[in-house]
Amino acid sequence: MAAVRFSEVDKRFGPVTAVSGLTLDVADGEFMVLVGPSGSGKTTALRMLAGLESISAGEVSIGERVVNKVAPRERDIAMVFQDYALYPQMTVYDNLAFGLRRRKVRKEDIDRRVASAAESLDITPYLERRPGQLSGGQAQRVALGRALVREPQVFLMDEPLSNLDAKLRTQTRGEIRRLQQQVRTTTVYVTHDQVEAMTMGDRIAVMNDGVLEQCGTPEELYERPANRFVAGFIGSPAMSFFDAAAQADGDGVRLRAGALDLLVPGAPRLPAQVTVGVRPEGARPWSGGGSGRLGPVRGTVEYVEALGRETFLGVATDGARLIVHHDGRATEQVGDAIEFGIAPGGLRFFDTDSGVAIA
Amino acid sequence: MELVSLTLRRGHPGERPPGEPRSIGYLYLAPALIVFAGFVLVPLLHAAWLSLFEWDGLTPGTWVGLHNYGDVVSDPALRRAFGHALILIVFYALLPVAIGLVLAGLVARIHVPGLPVFRTILFLPQVVAMVVVAVMWRMIYDPDQGALNSILRSVGLGGLAKSWLGDFGWALPAVGLIGTWVWYGLAMVLLTAGAQKIPQSLFDAARVDGAGPVREFFAVTLPALRGEIAVALTLTTIAALRNFDLVYITTQGGPGDATSVPAFQVYDRAFKSGQVGSAAAIGVCLVAIIFALSLLINRTGEPRWAR
Amino acid sequence: MTSRRDQSLTLVILGVFSLVALLPIVGILVTAVQDPNGLRSFGSFDGIHLGNFGDAWTQGHFGSYLRSSTIVAVTVVVVSSVFSLLAGYAFGMMRFRGADVLFYVLLLGLMVPMEAVIVPLYYDLRDLKLTDTYWALILPQIGSSVAFGTFWMRAFFRTVPRSLVEAARIDGASTWFTLWRVLLPLARPAVLTMVVLLFMWTWNEFLLALVMVSDEGLRTAPLGLSFFQGRNTSNLTLLAAGAVIVATPVVVLYVFLQRHFIRGMLAGAVKG
């Protein structure tokens, strides 16, 4: 087992910079998720770790060893690809055994390891089949199995669930997590889906435009986002933002935006112009002033997302567009007027120019 | 970004991932490249060199610069040869493509049962060695025992029977028609394959707009087949220009030089009449013409808006 | 909407042109089995006399011609296929300086016909004392075959998903191992198409043999046929039998593998 370290890593493709100044430590046995939108550099970072891309600057280490110039086969890693990349002409057994055979592992050991991996992944009945005869889910598990048998120092996974349908995805998510906890191998997992990141990762590294925005536990990322990007990326539905003028008022701050006028008690020192973030669960229909909520804020319903157990209403007020959370079903319809209150604890403040979180 | 990195990845050798072979690419390339260079490229350059001399193949040659190329335009024998090649292009390329287009026009909207069987048969002439084709057709054209004259006589048109390959006026068209026979199958298969790929919706739209079958052909089928037409024309034109086997077996360039073609002139001059330099020049001209025509056909083949 | 009339018209046209394509070939087959002592005219059927083929084989030396053609064709095809696989692999899957330029040169070389380079080839090979040997037929044809073969295999290798090769690399497979054990099984249809096309072109090649070979024992089939015709203008049935012998190997290959022939010629043409 080994830890993984990125140290000021850059990757340039000609004039284009895909990754810039990436510094990241993955602890031994940790499940680290790299998440970010398309083009964020997360896959490039993974590929550099795999040895499939050269490194323009900085160092990548596996264990204590700097592996910049080390070929993939010498790095003791195993990778699961998005399209599984199973060898089409070989049986599942041969697919699993391929890497071991290349490394001259003894036949008995190969048999044992393949049987054990097939068992864990429930693919033993398919060992004699060819990839073409497998369903998507089965193929995916074979891809996982191929990585498992290698017993490497690090697992690398490049969006392995993207090609599965939603239900299978949720199911397999859990299985991957369970497997990883069993073998306790350091894992670096890339995805664009923040829900996947939040449910699977010990820690999450959010990337955007080649830069690491924040690295932390799911809770840290959710409660204490380091900047506006992370705040808006993590969480579903996303946080709502609006710009407001801030003014100290007593022991709090008065926020003004359009017709919005909120007195936030106990707020930190804020600059004159500030970007305010509101999580959907921080805005609820108004039920009187007793609950400590700020408001009432008046607005018009623009859209309704009814999910059964809860409903999200997109509300436009003069000054901001916010999402309001409603337990169960909502009676409001598009075009209706609505009054709602905002919990002061659900507010986050960001510098309007730099996007950095304030306090 | 992934798209950018994918496209950039192809051409940036400096950014090689660790462990990936550096000069090993050249090693894999070497066998093919060496044989190719040695037996195609070097001879081509050598041909260009030879074309600058007057040489009989035995005694030392004399430098004549571009004189041999001048002959290509001034020597009436060569002018005739190239002229014949142009005529053959009509038979080898234009006629088959026209036939193919007619069929493509019909097949475009229609489901044709058994198309694969037809395709197999139509393609057959392509597979038979040109020498065999020549022998075959020489028999057909034979004035006494040939099938063509027999058929003409049996339907009472005996007066039309003649020595097709021996007639000064008919020899070239007769040879040309053999070429048509060899190539129309390919043109038909190519164009009908392309036509069947045209989405039905285009035809429906045209029909709704009130187009009749002829209008449909020109408005929908023909533009969609631009690519295939270019390919068919390129292949057949090159075949017409380089045509040697057929002429050698059927007419040897005769009668007189009624079926003389550039490739035959190359052979004759280089190996029969000791004019190696001239032969080389003709060969180089052939290559140049082939390049130029291919470029021309494929330039006009892809309309700007299709890119 | 398929109008019955349109369909019939199309079938008729297809039928007529197919017939026209077939008739000369049927004609020569019929002529080849004609009574050698009877009335000899092209296409008339008077029974099946298979003895003509035996005569062509021995008297006409077509057995020897076939042997030469086979030696040349098999050698050219085997060597060209291997070279093309290697080169196509390099062009299709590896990155190296000058790859684009080299490929472009190869592409241009595809358009150079034998007729243009036959002259220098002859004199060069004569100086090397290689004329009138199988080498004079084999080497130039390998040269032109690898141009097509490389282009064809490169096209194939470009369709292979990168991730497959990367997975093999991570699993520890070398470049060589990946080519022969991981990719070749995938390449089988493409290789088969290349093989049949190269075989056809090599078998049917005439000009090269005509110029390079004067020794009767080395004559390839098309050349042999041409000489035979020169000697036997009146023996129609024997000539027809010889012609059929020359054409048969490729036609038989075609009948069994037509899909590969047709696909190959159409697809290759579109790229060219």
PDB file of C-alpha atoms in Angstrom, chain A residues 47 50-53 72-73 77-79 81 83 85-90 95 98-99 102-103 146 150, chain C residues 95 161-174 177-178 181-188:
ATOM      1  CA  ARG A  47      -3.509   9.773 -16.505  1.00  0.00           C
ATOM      2  CA  ALA A  50      -1.007   6.220 -14.460  1.00  0.00           C
ATOM      3  CA  GLY A  51       1.930   7.113 -16.656  1.00  0.00           C
ATOM      4  CA  LEU A  52      -0.218   7.535 -19.742  1.00  0.00           C
ATOM      5  CA  GLU A  53       0.729  11.198 -20.019  1.00  0.00           C
ATOM      6  CA  PRO A  72       3.109   2.444 -16.341  1.00  0.00           C
ATOM      7  CA  ARG A  73       3.894  -1.228 -15.998  1.00  0.00           C
ATOM      8  CA  ILE A  77      -0.963   0.460 -10.410  1.00  0.00           C
ATOM      9  CA  ALA A  78      -4.159  -0.888 -11.872  1.00  0.00           C
ATOM     10  CA  MET A  79      -6.679   1.150 -13.816  1.00  0.00           C
ATOM     11  CA  PHE A  81     -11.310   2.687 -17.774  1.00  0.00           C
ATOM     12  CA  ASP A  83     -15.206   2.085 -21.533  1.00  0.00           C
ATOM     13  CA  ALA A  85     -11.180  -1.633 -22.289  1.00  0.00           C
ATOM     14  CA  LEU A  86     -11.620  -5.384 -21.990  1.00  0.00           C
ATOM     15  CA  TYR A  87      -9.632  -7.492 -24.462  1.00  0.00           C
ATOM     16  CA  PRO A  88     -12.426  -8.475 -26.851  1.00  0.00           C
ATOM     17  CA  GLN A  89     -10.985 -11.715 -28.188  1.00  0.00           C
ATOM     18  CA  MET A  90     -10.140 -13.195 -24.804  1.00  0.00           C
ATOM     19  CA  ASN A  95      -8.795 -10.829 -19.340  1.00  0.00           C
ATOM     20  CA  PHE A  98      -3.556 -11.065 -18.631  1.00  0.00           C
ATOM     21  CA  GLY A  99      -1.659  -8.698 -16.371  1.00  0.00           C
ATOM     22  CA  ARG A 102       2.710 -10.613 -18.242  1.00  0.00           C
ATOM     23  CA  ARG A 103       4.328 -10.424 -14.846  1.00  0.00           C
ATOM     24  CA  ARG A 146      -8.954  -7.050 -13.708  1.00  0.00           C
ATOM     25  CA  ARG A 150      -3.322  -7.287  -9.769  1.00  0.00           C
TER      26      ARG A 150
ATOM     27  CA  ARG C  95       3.648   9.181 -32.090  1.00  0.00           C
ATOM     28  CA  PRO C 161      -9.952   2.546 -28.853  1.00  0.00           C
ATOM     29  CA  ARG C 162      -6.895   4.015 -27.206  1.00  0.00           C
ATOM     30  CA  SER C 163      -8.022   2.727 -23.842  1.00  0.00           C
ATOM     31  CA  LEU C 164      -7.512  -0.866 -24.994  1.00  0.00           C
ATOM     32  CA  VAL C 165      -3.874  -0.245 -25.783  1.00  0.00           C
ATOM     33  CA  GLU C 166      -3.437   1.729 -22.573  1.00  0.00           C
ATOM     34  CA  ALA C 167      -4.950  -1.065 -20.530  1.00  0.00           C
ATOM     35  CA  ALA C 168      -2.511  -3.485 -22.124  1.00  0.00           C
ATOM     36  CA  ARG C 169       0.355  -1.123 -21.407  1.00  0.00           C
ATOM     37  CA  ILE C 170      -0.606  -0.839 -17.750  1.00  0.00           C
ATOM     38  CA  ASP C 171      -1.007  -4.603 -17.615  1.00  0.00           C
ATOM     39  CA  GLY C 172       2.589  -4.848 -18.710  1.00  0.00           C
ATOM     40  CA  ALA C 173       2.342  -5.759 -22.384  1.00  0.00           C
ATOM     41  CA  SER C 174       5.155  -4.561 -24.623  1.00  0.00           C
ATOM     42  CA  PHE C 177       3.127  -8.190 -27.606  1.00  0.00           C
ATOM     43  CA  THR C 178       0.225  -5.768 -27.862  1.00  0.00           C
ATOM     44  CA  ARG C 181      -1.572 -10.838 -29.188  1.00  0.00           C
ATOM     45  CA  VAL C 182      -4.072  -8.108 -28.396  1.00  0.00           C
ATOM     46  CA  LEU C 183      -4.673  -6.259 -31.668  1.00  0.00           C
ATOM     47  CA  LEU C 184      -4.122  -8.870 -34.376  1.00  0.00           C
ATOM     48  CA  PRO C 185      -7.162 -10.954 -33.355  1.00  0.00           C
ATOM     49  CA  LEU C 186      -9.214  -7.802 -33.716  1.00  0.00           C
ATOM     50  CA  ALA C 187      -7.619  -7.052 -37.066  1.00  0.00           C
ATOM     51  CA  ARG C 188      -8.488 -10.354 -38.700  1.00  0.00           C
TER      52      ARG C 188
END
